[in-house]
Short mmCIF file of C-alpha atoms in Angstrom, two decimals:
data_model
loop_
_atom_site.label_atom_id
_atom_site.label_comp_id
_atom_site.label_asym_id
_atom_site.label_seq_id
_atom_site.Cartn_x
_atom_site.Cartn_y
_atom_site.Cartn_z
CA MET A 10 -20.31 -25.10 -121.14
CA PRO A 11 -22.06 -21.36 -121.07
CA VAL A 12 -20.01 -18.21 -122.19
CA SER A 13 -21.28 -16.87 -118.67
CA SER A 14 -19.24 -19.57 -117.32
CA VAL A 15 -15.96 -19.62 -117.66
CA LEU A 16 -15.76 -15.86 -115.09
CA PRO A 17 -16.66 -17.11 -111.20
CA ARG A 18 -20.05 -15.56 -109.80
CA ARG A 19 -20.14 -14.68 -106.36
CA ALA A 20 -22.01 -13.61 -103.52
CA LEU A 21 -24.88 -11.03 -103.67
CA HIS A 22 -22.72 -7.51 -103.95
CA ALA A 23 -22.61 -6.29 -100.46
CA GLY A 24 -24.23 -3.28 -101.57
CA LEU A 25 -27.76 -4.40 -101.93
CA PHE A 26 -27.44 -6.16 -98.27
CA ALA A 27 -26.83 -2.62 -97.04
CA ALA A 28 -30.19 -1.00 -99.41
CA ILE A 29 -32.35 -3.87 -98.02
CA LEU A 30 -30.93 -3.37 -94.18
CA LEU A 31 -31.17 0.42 -95.27
CA ALA A 32 -35.70 0.12 -95.80
CA LEU A 33 -36.03 -1.26 -92.47
CA PRO A 34 -37.39 -0.05 -89.81
CA SER A 35 -35.31 -1.44 -87.16
CA ALA A 36 -32.06 -0.41 -89.31
CA ARG A 37 -33.45 3.07 -89.00
CA ALA A 38 -31.26 5.89 -86.87
CA GLU A 39 -32.17 8.60 -85.62
CA VAL A 40 -30.11 12.23 -86.93
CA GLU A 41 -29.03 14.57 -84.79
CA LEU A 42 -29.43 18.34 -86.40
CA ASP A 43 -27.40 21.25 -85.35
CA GLY A 44 -27.26 23.64 -87.55
CA ARG A 45 -23.40 23.48 -88.16
CA GLN A 46 -22.84 19.94 -89.03
CA ALA A 47 -25.91 19.27 -91.62
CA SER A 48 -24.88 17.12 -94.32
CA PRO A 49 -26.71 15.93 -98.13
CA GLU A 50 -26.54 12.33 -96.64
CA SER A 51 -28.04 13.19 -93.42
CA ILE A 52 -30.55 15.91 -94.88
CA ALA A 53 -31.46 12.23 -97.55
CA ARG A 54 -31.47 9.76 -94.46
CA ILE A 55 -34.74 12.40 -92.63
CA ALA A 56 -36.32 12.78 -96.13
CA ARG A 57 -35.85 8.79 -96.37
CA GLY A 58 -37.69 8.81 -93.14
CA GLU A 59 -35.66 8.59 -90.07
CA THR A 60 -36.17 10.14 -87.47
CA LEU A 61 -34.52 14.07 -86.12
CA ARG A 62 -32.64 15.09 -82.42
CA ILE A 63 -32.06 18.63 -82.12
CA ALA A 64 -28.98 19.40 -80.21
CA PRO A 65 -29.40 20.99 -77.37
CA ALA A 66 -26.98 24.38 -77.90
CA ALA A 67 -29.12 24.47 -81.49
CA LEU A 68 -32.01 25.32 -79.22
CA ALA A 69 -30.24 27.47 -77.25
CA ARG A 70 -29.82 28.81 -80.39
CA VAL A 71 -33.20 29.63 -80.90
CA ARG A 72 -33.65 31.62 -77.61
CA GLN A 73 -31.01 33.73 -78.11
CA SER A 74 -31.97 34.26 -81.30
CA HIS A 75 -36.05 35.44 -81.20
CA GLU A 76 -34.75 37.82 -77.83
CA VAL A 77 -32.24 39.50 -79.64
CA LEU A 78 -34.62 39.89 -82.38
CA LEU A 79 -37.80 40.81 -79.95
CA ALA A 80 -35.79 43.38 -78.21
CA ALA A 81 -34.51 45.23 -81.53
CA ALA A 82 -38.56 45.13 -82.01
CA ARG A 83 -38.86 46.85 -79.11
CA ALA A 84 -35.42 49.36 -79.77
CA GLY A 85 -37.95 50.61 -82.29
CA GLN A 86 -36.33 49.14 -85.43
CA LYS A 87 -37.88 48.94 -88.69
CA ILE A 88 -37.22 44.96 -89.17
CA TYR A 89 -38.85 43.93 -92.42
CA GLY A 90 -41.77 41.32 -91.64
CA LEU A 91 -41.97 42.07 -88.19
CA THR A 92 -42.32 46.51 -88.13
CA VAL A 93 -42.57 46.33 -91.66
CA GLY A 94 -43.92 44.96 -94.38
CA VAL A 95 -42.49 42.40 -97.44
CA GLY A 96 -41.46 43.16 -101.40
CA LEU A 97 -42.57 46.19 -102.55
CA ASN A 98 -45.12 46.64 -98.79
CA LYS A 99 -41.31 47.05 -96.84
CA ASP A 100 -42.30 51.32 -96.38
CA ARG A 101 -45.93 49.78 -94.90
CA ASP A 102 -45.40 49.80 -91.13
CA MET A 103 -47.51 46.27 -89.81
CA VAL A 104 -47.50 46.10 -86.15
CA ASP A 105 -45.68 49.48 -84.42
CA ALA A 106 -43.53 47.35 -81.40
CA HIS A 107 -42.13 50.26 -80.30
CA GLY A 108 -42.22 50.08 -76.32
CA GLN A 109 -43.75 47.22 -75.41
CA LEU A 110 -45.11 44.49 -76.90
CA SER A 111 -48.71 44.67 -75.34
CA ALA A 112 -51.48 41.85 -76.29
CA ASP A 113 -52.98 43.73 -79.11
CA ILE A 114 -49.51 44.55 -81.00
CA ILE A 115 -48.95 40.47 -80.94
CA ALA A 116 -52.60 40.27 -81.91
CA ALA A 117 -51.45 42.65 -85.11
CA SER A 118 -48.31 40.59 -85.19
CA ARG A 119 -50.21 37.01 -85.05
CA ARG A 120 -52.77 38.32 -87.76
CA PHE A 121 -50.37 39.77 -89.77
CA ASN A 122 -48.45 36.28 -89.80
CA VAL A 123 -51.15 34.67 -90.37
CA GLY A 124 -51.51 36.64 -93.20
CA LEU A 125 -48.46 37.03 -94.84
CA LEU A 126 -48.96 32.25 -94.94
CA HIS A 127 -51.71 33.02 -96.90
CA ALA A 128 -51.27 35.92 -98.93
CA HIS A 129 -47.61 33.42 -101.10
CA GLY A 130 -49.27 30.44 -100.62
CA GLY A 131 -49.09 30.02 -104.78
CA GLY A 132 -47.10 27.29 -105.78
CA VAL A 133 -48.29 25.72 -109.60
CA GLY A 134 -47.69 22.38 -110.83
CA ALA A 135 -47.82 18.57 -109.27
CA ASP A 136 -47.97 18.31 -105.89
CA ALA A 137 -43.52 17.66 -104.48
CA PRO A 138 -42.75 14.03 -103.33
CA VAL A 139 -42.96 13.48 -100.37
CA ALA A 140 -39.08 13.00 -100.31
CA ASP A 141 -38.89 16.40 -101.53
CA VAL A 142 -40.59 17.93 -98.77
CA ARG A 143 -39.44 16.44 -96.35
CA ALA A 144 -35.89 17.24 -96.87
CA ALA A 145 -36.77 20.83 -97.60
CA MET A 146 -38.50 20.80 -94.66
CA ALA A 147 -35.12 19.97 -92.40
CA THR A 148 -32.94 21.75 -94.54
CA ARG A 149 -35.39 24.52 -93.20
CA LEU A 150 -35.41 23.40 -89.74
CA ASN A 151 -31.08 23.23 -89.45
CA ALA A 152 -31.31 26.51 -91.33
CA MET A 153 -33.57 27.75 -88.47
CA LEU A 154 -31.18 26.74 -86.00
CA ALA A 155 -28.14 27.87 -87.38
CA GLY A 156 -29.72 31.43 -85.12
CA GLY A 157 -30.27 33.55 -87.58
CA SER A 158 -34.16 33.04 -88.51
CA GLY A 159 -35.16 35.12 -85.59
CA VAL A 160 -37.76 31.96 -84.91
CA GLN A 161 -40.28 31.14 -82.06
CA GLU A 162 -38.83 27.73 -80.53
CA HIS A 163 -41.86 26.34 -80.77
CA ILE A 164 -41.38 26.76 -85.17
CA VAL A 165 -38.83 24.27 -84.98
CA ASP A 166 -39.90 22.34 -82.20
CA THR A 167 -43.49 21.65 -84.75
CA TYR A 168 -40.61 20.65 -87.93
CA ALA A 169 -39.14 18.05 -84.90
CA ARG A 170 -42.58 17.10 -84.24
CA PHE A 171 -44.06 16.49 -87.51
CA LEU A 172 -41.00 14.84 -88.84
CA ASN A 173 -40.58 12.55 -86.51
CA GLN A 174 -44.32 12.30 -86.70
CA GLY A 175 -44.30 11.32 -90.11
CA VAL A 176 -47.39 15.00 -91.47
CA THR A 177 -45.32 16.02 -94.74
CA PRO A 178 -47.44 18.95 -95.49
CA VAL A 179 -49.18 18.64 -99.49
CA MET A 180 -46.79 21.48 -100.88
CA PRO A 181 -46.45 22.03 -104.96
CA SER A 182 -42.90 21.55 -106.96
CA ALA A 183 -43.27 24.06 -108.62
CA GLY A 184 -43.31 28.69 -108.42
CA SER A 185 -39.86 28.91 -107.98
CA LEU A 186 -37.34 31.46 -110.18
CA GLY A 187 -34.74 30.52 -107.13
CA GLU A 188 -34.92 34.01 -105.09
CA ALA A 189 -35.79 32.39 -102.25
CA ASP A 190 -39.11 29.53 -102.81
CA ILE A 191 -41.63 31.89 -100.90
CA THR A 192 -44.78 30.28 -102.28
CA LEU A 193 -43.91 26.94 -101.51
CA LEU A 194 -41.98 26.81 -98.46
CA SER A 195 -45.63 29.03 -97.51
CA HIS A 196 -47.63 25.34 -98.18
CA VAL A 197 -45.36 23.85 -94.76
CA GLY A 198 -46.53 26.45 -92.66
CA LEU A 199 -49.70 26.85 -93.45
CA ALA A 200 -50.31 22.97 -92.64
CA MET A 201 -48.37 23.70 -89.90
CA LEU A 202 -51.84 26.57 -89.24
CA GLY A 203 -54.39 23.61 -89.42
CA GLU A 204 -55.05 24.18 -92.78
CA GLY A 205 -54.79 22.88 -96.37
CA GLU A 206 -53.55 19.10 -96.98
CA VAL A 207 -50.80 16.80 -95.22
CA ILE A 208 -49.61 12.95 -96.45
CA TYR A 209 -49.99 11.09 -93.14
CA GLN A 210 -50.08 7.57 -92.72
CA GLU A 211 -49.06 6.78 -97.01
CA ARG A 212 -53.14 9.69 -97.82
CA ARG A 213 -54.14 12.57 -98.30
CA GLN A 214 -55.54 14.15 -95.60
CA PRO A 215 -56.68 17.79 -93.68
CA ALA A 216 -53.74 19.28 -92.20
CA ALA A 217 -56.64 20.32 -89.11
CA ALA A 218 -57.36 15.98 -88.75
CA VAL A 219 -53.77 15.10 -88.96
CA LEU A 220 -53.59 17.48 -85.79
CA LYS A 221 -55.72 16.71 -83.87
CA ALA A 222 -54.91 12.88 -84.76
CA THR A 223 -50.70 12.82 -83.78
CA ARG A 224 -51.45 15.96 -80.81
CA ILE A 225 -49.26 18.69 -83.40
CA ALA A 226 -50.31 21.79 -81.48
CA ALA A 227 -51.22 23.81 -84.88
CA ILE A 228 -48.67 27.11 -84.51
CA MET A 229 -48.98 30.61 -83.24
CA PRO A 230 -46.49 32.01 -85.40
CA PHE A 231 -45.34 35.40 -84.30
CA GLY A 232 -43.04 38.70 -85.20
CA LYS A 233 -40.54 37.08 -88.53
CA ASP A 234 -42.39 33.48 -87.90
CA ALA A 235 -43.54 33.50 -91.11
CA LEU A 236 -41.31 35.04 -93.20
CA SER A 237 -38.51 33.10 -91.48
CA ILE A 238 -41.03 29.61 -92.18
CA LEU A 239 -41.00 30.68 -96.13
CA SER A 240 -38.39 33.08 -97.96
CA SER A 241 -36.35 30.33 -97.79
CA ASN A 242 -33.74 28.36 -100.84
CA ALA A 243 -34.69 24.76 -98.15
CA TYR A 244 -37.06 23.65 -101.15
CA ALA A 245 -34.39 23.77 -104.26
CA ALA A 246 -31.38 23.05 -100.83
CA GLY A 247 -33.46 19.75 -99.64
CA MET A 248 -33.40 18.46 -104.04
CA ALA A 249 -29.72 19.42 -104.11
CA ALA A 250 -29.15 16.83 -100.44
CA LEU A 251 -31.11 14.40 -102.59
CA ALA A 252 -28.94 14.98 -105.91
CA LEU A 253 -25.67 15.42 -104.51
CA ASP A 254 -26.37 11.98 -101.72
CA ASP A 255 -26.73 10.05 -105.06
CA LEU A 256 -24.03 11.12 -107.32
CA ALA A 257 -21.64 10.76 -104.48
CA ARG A 258 -22.87 7.02 -104.75
CA LEU A 259 -22.99 7.80 -109.11
CA ASN A 260 -19.90 8.79 -109.03
CA ARG A 261 -17.52 4.99 -107.56
CA ALA A 262 -20.54 3.46 -110.17
CA THR A 263 -18.99 6.21 -112.99
CA GLN A 264 -15.15 5.02 -112.12
CA LEU A 265 -16.62 1.50 -111.69
CA VAL A 266 -18.20 0.72 -114.91
CA PHE A 267 -15.45 2.75 -116.79
CA ALA A 268 -12.78 0.79 -115.93
CA LEU A 269 -14.67 -2.71 -116.95
CA SER A 270 -15.57 -1.17 -119.80
CA LEU A 271 -11.44 -0.28 -120.26
CA GLN A 272 -11.13 -3.54 -119.70
CA ALA A 273 -13.63 -5.66 -121.85
CA PHE A 274 -12.53 -3.12 -124.49
CA ASN A 275 -8.97 -4.32 -123.86
CA GLY A 276 -7.92 -0.55 -124.08
CA ASN A 277 -4.62 1.59 -122.95
CA VAL A 278 -4.04 2.03 -119.30
CA SER A 279 -1.05 4.66 -120.43
CA PRO A 280 -3.33 8.18 -120.07
CA PHE A 281 -3.93 7.71 -116.83
CA LEU A 282 -0.18 6.00 -115.24
CA GLU A 283 1.36 7.83 -112.41
CA ASP A 284 4.34 9.96 -114.61
CA THR A 285 1.72 10.41 -117.62
CA LEU A 286 -0.40 13.08 -115.89
CA ALA A 287 2.22 14.71 -114.34
CA LEU A 288 3.34 16.04 -117.12
CA ARG A 289 -0.06 17.87 -117.24
CA PRO A 290 -0.54 17.60 -112.61
CA PHE A 291 -4.17 18.89 -113.27
CA PRO A 292 -4.90 17.72 -109.12
CA GLN A 293 -8.29 16.10 -109.82
CA THR A 294 -6.61 14.06 -112.72
CA GLN A 295 -4.47 12.64 -110.71
CA HIS A 296 -6.43 11.98 -108.02
CA THR A 297 -8.98 10.18 -110.57
CA GLY A 298 -5.74 8.45 -112.12
CA ALA A 299 -3.90 7.97 -109.25
CA GLU A 300 -8.32 6.07 -108.26
CA LEU A 301 -8.04 4.63 -111.88
CA ARG A 302 -4.45 2.26 -111.14
CA ARG A 303 -6.04 0.75 -107.87
CA LEU A 304 -9.30 -0.28 -109.44
CA LEU A 305 -8.21 -2.10 -112.37
CA ASP A 306 -5.09 -3.66 -110.29
CA GLY A 307 -4.92 -7.23 -110.58
CA ALA A 308 -6.09 -6.94 -114.04
CA SER A 309 -4.57 -8.58 -117.02
CA LEU A 310 -4.89 -5.51 -118.69
CA TRP A 311 -1.11 -4.63 -117.97
CA GLN A 312 0.37 -7.63 -119.40
CA HIS A 313 1.38 -6.87 -122.68
CA ASP A 314 -1.00 -7.50 -126.20
CA ALA A 315 0.27 -7.82 -129.33
CA ALA A 316 -3.23 -7.18 -129.95
CA ARG A 317 -3.90 -3.61 -128.59
CA PRO A 318 -3.63 -1.22 -130.16
CA LEU A 319 -2.12 2.38 -129.21
CA HIS A 320 -4.58 4.68 -128.70
CA ASP A 321 -8.08 4.20 -127.94
CA PRO A 322 -11.11 6.41 -129.46
CA LEU A 323 -11.50 9.14 -126.69
CA SER A 324 -14.35 8.12 -125.31
CA TYR A 325 -12.04 5.47 -123.17
CA ARG A 326 -8.99 7.63 -124.43
CA SER A 327 -9.47 10.44 -122.35
CA GLY A 328 -12.12 9.35 -119.81
CA VAL A 329 -9.59 10.40 -117.13
CA TYR A 330 -10.84 13.73 -117.12
CA LEU A 331 -14.63 13.04 -117.97
CA LEU A 332 -14.23 11.55 -114.44
CA GLY A 333 -11.87 14.19 -112.77
CA GLU A 334 -14.27 16.63 -113.52
CA LEU A 335 -17.90 15.46 -112.66
CA ASP A 336 -15.48 14.27 -109.43
CA ARG A 337 -14.47 17.30 -108.79
CA SER A 338 -17.59 20.19 -110.22
CA TYR A 339 -18.99 17.18 -107.04
CA ARG A 340 -16.94 18.50 -104.45
CA GLN A 341 -17.89 21.73 -105.65
CA THR A 342 -21.03 22.07 -105.65
CA LEU A 343 -20.90 20.26 -102.25
CA ALA A 344 -18.54 22.37 -100.58
CA GLN A 345 -20.84 25.24 -101.33
CA LEU A 346 -24.20 23.53 -100.58
CA ASN A 347 -22.90 22.72 -97.37
CA VAL A 348 -22.88 26.49 -96.65
CA GLN A 349 -26.26 26.80 -97.58
CA LEU A 350 -26.79 24.30 -95.19
CA ASN A 351 -25.58 25.12 -92.32
CA SER A 352 -26.52 28.25 -92.66
CA SER A 353 -29.47 31.33 -91.85
CA ASP A 354 -30.43 32.67 -95.32
CA ASP A 355 -33.15 34.38 -93.72
CA ASN A 356 -34.34 38.19 -94.41
CA PRO A 357 -33.29 39.86 -92.04
CA GLY A 358 -30.87 37.83 -90.45
CA VAL A 359 -30.67 37.75 -86.79
CA ALA A 360 -26.88 37.65 -86.11
CA LEU A 361 -25.58 36.97 -82.00
CA ASP A 362 -23.42 37.93 -80.52
CA VAL A 363 -21.73 40.48 -82.18
CA THR A 364 -21.25 44.32 -81.57
CA ALA A 365 -21.23 47.38 -84.41
CA ARG A 366 -17.97 47.53 -86.36
CA SER A 367 -17.99 50.91 -86.09
CA ALA A 368 -20.01 54.46 -84.97
CA ARG A 369 -20.80 54.96 -88.45
CA TRP A 370 -24.57 55.07 -88.59
CA GLN A 371 -25.83 52.70 -91.70
CA GLU A 372 -22.59 50.09 -89.91
CA ARG A 373 -24.30 50.30 -86.44
CA GLN A 374 -27.79 50.29 -87.51
CA GLY A 375 -30.06 47.58 -86.27
CA TYR A 376 -27.28 46.62 -83.44
CA VAL A 377 -28.45 45.25 -79.96
CA ALA A 378 -25.92 46.34 -77.11
CA GLY A 379 -24.41 43.39 -75.58
CA GLN A 380 -26.60 40.87 -77.51
CA GLY A 381 -26.14 40.98 -81.32
CA ALA A 382 -27.94 42.48 -84.28
CA VAL A 383 -31.05 42.14 -86.81
CA LEU A 384 -29.59 42.94 -89.92
CA PRO A 385 -31.55 43.53 -93.93
CA THR A 386 -29.61 41.11 -96.06
CA ALA A 387 -29.93 39.39 -99.61
CA ASN A 388 -28.44 35.93 -97.98
CA PHE A 389 -31.36 34.27 -100.17
CA GLU A 390 -29.49 34.58 -102.76
CA PRO A 391 -28.20 31.33 -103.64
CA LEU A 392 -26.14 31.68 -106.77
CA PRO A 393 -22.97 30.20 -105.47
CA TRP A 394 -24.45 26.66 -105.47
CA VAL A 395 -26.64 27.32 -107.61
CA LEU A 396 -23.76 27.92 -110.87
CA ALA A 397 -21.88 25.36 -109.57
CA PHE A 398 -24.87 22.85 -110.05
CA GLU A 399 -24.60 24.20 -113.66
CA GLU A 400 -21.11 22.87 -113.52
CA THR A 401 -22.11 19.72 -112.30
CA GLY A 402 -24.58 18.91 -114.79
CA LEU A 403 -22.89 20.21 -118.20
CA ALA A 404 -19.49 17.43 -116.24
CA LEU A 405 -22.45 14.35 -116.20
CA ALA A 406 -23.74 15.51 -119.89
CA HIS A 407 -19.95 14.90 -120.60
CA ASN A 408 -19.75 11.82 -118.62
CA ALA A 409 -22.98 9.89 -121.15
CA LEU A 410 -22.03 10.95 -124.42
CA ALA A 411 -18.80 8.95 -123.98
CA SER A 412 -21.25 6.42 -122.07
CA ALA A 413 -22.73 5.90 -124.87
CA GLN A 414 -19.92 6.55 -127.20
CA ARG A 415 -17.91 3.93 -125.72
CA ILE A 416 -21.64 1.36 -125.82
CA ILE A 417 -20.80 2.26 -129.38
CA LYS A 418 -17.41 1.01 -129.84
CA LEU A 419 -17.89 -2.23 -127.78
CA ASN A 420 -20.24 -3.14 -129.90
CA ASP A 421 -17.82 -2.70 -133.43
CA PRO A 422 -15.94 -5.53 -133.30
CA HIS A 423 -12.98 -3.55 -136.11
CA LEU A 424 -12.56 -1.79 -131.72
CA THR A 425 -12.60 -4.47 -129.78
CA GLY A 426 -11.37 -8.47 -131.93
CA LEU A 427 -15.21 -9.00 -130.45
CA PRO A 428 -18.76 -10.67 -132.40
CA ARG A 429 -20.80 -8.04 -133.99
CA PHE A 430 -23.69 -6.58 -131.28
CA LEU A 431 -21.12 -9.13 -128.66
CA GLY A 432 -23.13 -11.05 -130.41
CA THR A 433 -23.07 -15.20 -130.32
CA PRO A 434 -23.58 -17.92 -133.08
CA ASN A 435 -27.52 -18.33 -131.24
CA SER A 436 -28.18 -14.23 -131.29
CA VAL A 437 -29.60 -13.03 -134.31
CA HIS A 438 -28.92 -9.32 -133.38
CA ALA A 439 -27.97 -8.87 -130.18
CA PHE A 440 -27.12 -5.64 -129.09
CA GLY A 441 -26.98 -3.64 -132.77
CA ALA A 442 -30.31 -1.87 -131.96
CA MET A 443 -30.02 -1.30 -128.06
CA GLU A 444 -27.31 2.41 -128.93
CA LYS A 445 -30.52 4.04 -129.34
CA PRO A 446 -31.24 3.59 -126.38
CA ALA A 447 -27.94 4.41 -125.30
CA VAL A 448 -27.49 7.81 -127.59
CA ALA A 449 -30.94 8.99 -126.37
CA LEU A 450 -30.40 9.12 -122.09
CA ALA A 451 -27.46 10.81 -123.42
CA MET A 452 -28.58 13.60 -125.28
CA ASP A 453 -31.55 14.29 -122.84
CA SER A 454 -28.28 14.65 -120.62
CA LYS A 455 -27.05 17.23 -123.04
CA MET A 456 -30.41 18.82 -123.02
CA LEU A 457 -30.51 19.70 -119.96
CA ALA A 458 -27.34 20.07 -119.05
CA GLN A 459 -27.98 23.56 -120.55
CA PRO A 460 -28.18 26.52 -118.28
CA VAL A 461 -31.26 27.59 -117.03
CA SER A 462 -30.51 30.29 -114.63
CA LEU A 463 -30.31 33.33 -117.27
CA ASP A 464 -33.98 32.42 -118.59
CA TYR A 465 -36.14 35.47 -115.53
CA LEU A 466 -37.84 38.62 -115.66
CA PRO A 467 -38.43 41.20 -112.69
CA VAL A 468 -41.43 40.29 -110.33
CA ALA A 469 -42.95 41.87 -107.05
CA GLY A 470 -42.96 45.43 -109.25
CA ASN A 471 -40.23 45.03 -110.13
CA ILE A 472 -37.51 45.55 -107.47
CA GLU A 473 -36.10 40.84 -107.65
CA ASP A 474 -35.09 41.42 -110.49
CA VAL A 475 -32.62 38.88 -110.79
CA ALA A 476 -33.48 34.87 -110.25
CA THR A 477 -31.81 31.20 -110.74
CA ASN A 478 -34.33 29.09 -111.27
CA ALA A 479 -32.22 26.84 -108.22
CA PRO A 480 -34.85 24.39 -108.03
CA ALA A 481 -34.28 24.55 -112.17
CA VAL A 482 -31.89 23.60 -112.12
CA VAL A 483 -31.35 21.47 -109.21
CA GLN A 484 -34.77 19.18 -111.10
CA ARG A 485 -33.01 19.24 -114.01
CA VAL A 486 -29.00 17.84 -112.32
CA ARG A 487 -31.27 15.71 -109.61
CA ARG A 488 -32.31 13.36 -114.62
CA GLN A 489 -29.84 13.69 -115.58
CA ILE A 490 -28.56 11.61 -112.44
CA GLU A 491 -31.36 8.98 -113.73
CA ASN A 492 -30.45 9.42 -117.36
CA ALA A 493 -27.11 8.04 -115.69
CA TYR A 494 -28.11 4.70 -113.98
CA LEU A 495 -29.62 4.51 -116.46
CA LEU A 496 -27.49 4.46 -119.21
CA LEU A 497 -24.21 3.15 -116.99
CA GLY A 498 -26.59 0.34 -116.77
CA ILE A 499 -26.30 0.02 -120.54
CA GLU A 500 -22.56 0.21 -120.59
CA LEU A 501 -21.93 -2.46 -117.60
CA ILE A 502 -24.42 -4.57 -120.02
CA HIS A 503 -22.31 -4.48 -122.35
CA ALA A 504 -19.22 -3.91 -120.93
CA ALA A 505 -20.18 -7.67 -118.69
CA GLN A 506 -20.83 -9.56 -122.44
CA ALA A 507 -17.79 -7.99 -123.56
CA ALA A 508 -16.01 -10.06 -120.48
CA GLU A 509 -17.27 -12.63 -120.91
CA LEU A 510 -16.30 -13.27 -124.51
CA ARG A 511 -13.00 -11.83 -124.68
CA ARG A 512 -12.06 -14.32 -121.34
CA ALA A 513 -13.89 -17.46 -123.96
CA GLN A 514 -11.17 -15.80 -126.73
CA ASP A 515 -8.45 -15.55 -124.23
CA PRO A 516 -8.25 -17.68 -121.48
CA SER A 517 -5.57 -15.50 -119.90
CA PHE A 518 -7.89 -12.29 -119.50
CA THR A 519 -8.43 -11.85 -115.86
CA LEU A 520 -10.95 -8.17 -114.10
CA SER A 521 -9.33 -6.74 -111.56
CA PRO A 522 -11.32 -7.98 -107.86
CA PRO A 523 -12.90 -4.03 -108.19
CA THR A 524 -14.41 -5.08 -111.34
CA ARG A 525 -14.82 -8.86 -111.24
CA GLN A 526 -16.82 -8.11 -108.44
CA LEU A 527 -19.87 -6.13 -109.90
CA PHE A 528 -19.45 -7.77 -112.43
CA ASP A 529 -20.75 -10.79 -110.16
CA ALA A 530 -23.51 -8.35 -108.52
CA LEU A 531 -24.86 -7.96 -112.04
CA ARG A 532 -24.54 -12.39 -112.96
CA GLN A 533 -26.76 -12.25 -109.65
CA ARG A 534 -28.75 -10.62 -111.49
CA VAL A 535 -28.93 -10.09 -115.07
CA ALA A 536 -27.73 -13.07 -116.94
CA PHE A 537 -25.20 -13.04 -120.74
CA LEU A 538 -27.08 -12.86 -123.49
CA ASP A 539 -26.78 -15.69 -125.24
CA GLN A 540 -30.50 -15.71 -127.36
CA ASP A 541 -32.19 -12.87 -128.54
CA ARG A 542 -34.31 -10.82 -125.10
CA PRO A 543 -35.85 -8.32 -124.80
CA LEU A 544 -33.36 -6.41 -122.40
CA THR A 545 -35.66 -3.43 -120.37
CA GLY A 546 -35.76 -4.73 -117.24
CA ASP A 547 -32.94 -5.76 -117.76
CA PHE A 548 -31.22 -2.60 -118.14
CA ARG A 549 -33.20 -1.53 -115.07
CA THR A 550 -31.98 -3.83 -113.04
CA ALA A 551 -28.33 -3.27 -113.65
CA ALA A 552 -28.93 0.55 -112.84
CA GLY A 553 -30.69 -0.92 -109.39
CA VAL A 554 -26.69 -2.80 -109.18
CA LEU A 555 -25.36 0.27 -108.81
CA ARG A 556 -27.40 1.91 -106.82
CA GLY A 557 -26.45 -0.68 -104.49
CA LEU A 558 -22.71 -0.57 -104.72
CA PRO A 559 -21.82 0.69 -101.61
#
């Protein structure tokens, strides 16, 4: 009888069906954006191709915000990007908007807006993937709906039509220092003007031809429209939303694989017992300990085994802390990013229904009586969530190193009491060489965890003298997440092999129900290694099983 037959197989994991259904057009749902409640999940859904609708209350805020902007311009206020230039040109009067906005002044404003989009279209590098561009557009649209941008209503309508009709601007992926992605997002504005190229019906086509075919009118930017389109961290924040949507599932997968691996190793549960963790009560560690106890409930691991050591290697013994910090950093980063997604990072920003807090000149400057205010800001600064992402990268790297170590430990017969490299009498080398790709992935994640938010130089006439490299920070975390799925897939295959070998030695060995479900999902697609075979495809398949978890 094959060793794999000692653990019964079940139906394909429900999460895999969910992943299949998500890809079907009939399963797509409409996402509502209202400027207040966007999440990484909703941004990811739009990025994957789902359609959206705009809440009526949000459109009302957009109209009100534009009215406040124009009222401030009529009052003669100096407004960055509207009545004066941007960057070092902030001392240059670009549009004289004092008094009534005549046809000449409106025409001048439109020329200025188009020129601004042209002057910032300088991204470099490979084109950004369609999903990343859609995420950036959905992120920027939702921020505009928060009411702080002052754009015309037809600007937000154009964002919605591009997204709902599958028109994706061709946008470079590099060229931002992370203090607003101005040289990248300008390409979105250019496509909306009917310039440059877009991806439509899976083909790269001239934007003008696609606008005509889809009956989307080219925008006529005025006032602060162009600045609102390009001066935002929406590219980095959109990618960040995709990363956190992925990370939410990865956290679940990491805990499940650890729980299965601990059982296969015949490890000790004492380090995450409730009373153990109460001795040093870090809240997140206690929460993770409770989750591990739940995941292991029903396993034979809780029963006496004279061969079980008192202490495990730290990659197992400290697992509750490693997993806890990954979950804590995810939750902290999610909280910070949710602020970014549901607020305005515009400069200037439009505040609705506010009045000056005092009669001091500087504090009342920018206010329009009875309507709101147009205020210079530094709200394009993404440091609060960028630093959180860098911490998440460190937590991912610690967990990657521990996963690689657990794989090595599972291969060691002196620690497991199982055959060397988890082999069988029919294998030659089994998993002996498979520690190398695991360690390579862990080393790459370690390298990617090194902070890069400090690596910048002053630009823009020495005015922009701090930066965050937000896109690079997020891209590195996304690569770590990809590595983590592959690495956990390798650990999952090792753990499943060890579990079967252990069951063959001890018929009373039983996996807990949640980890048994994961084991069964793997075995539907990856067989027990009885004889040596190339494992690259198996590792990729295992990573796919983990990605399909609910």
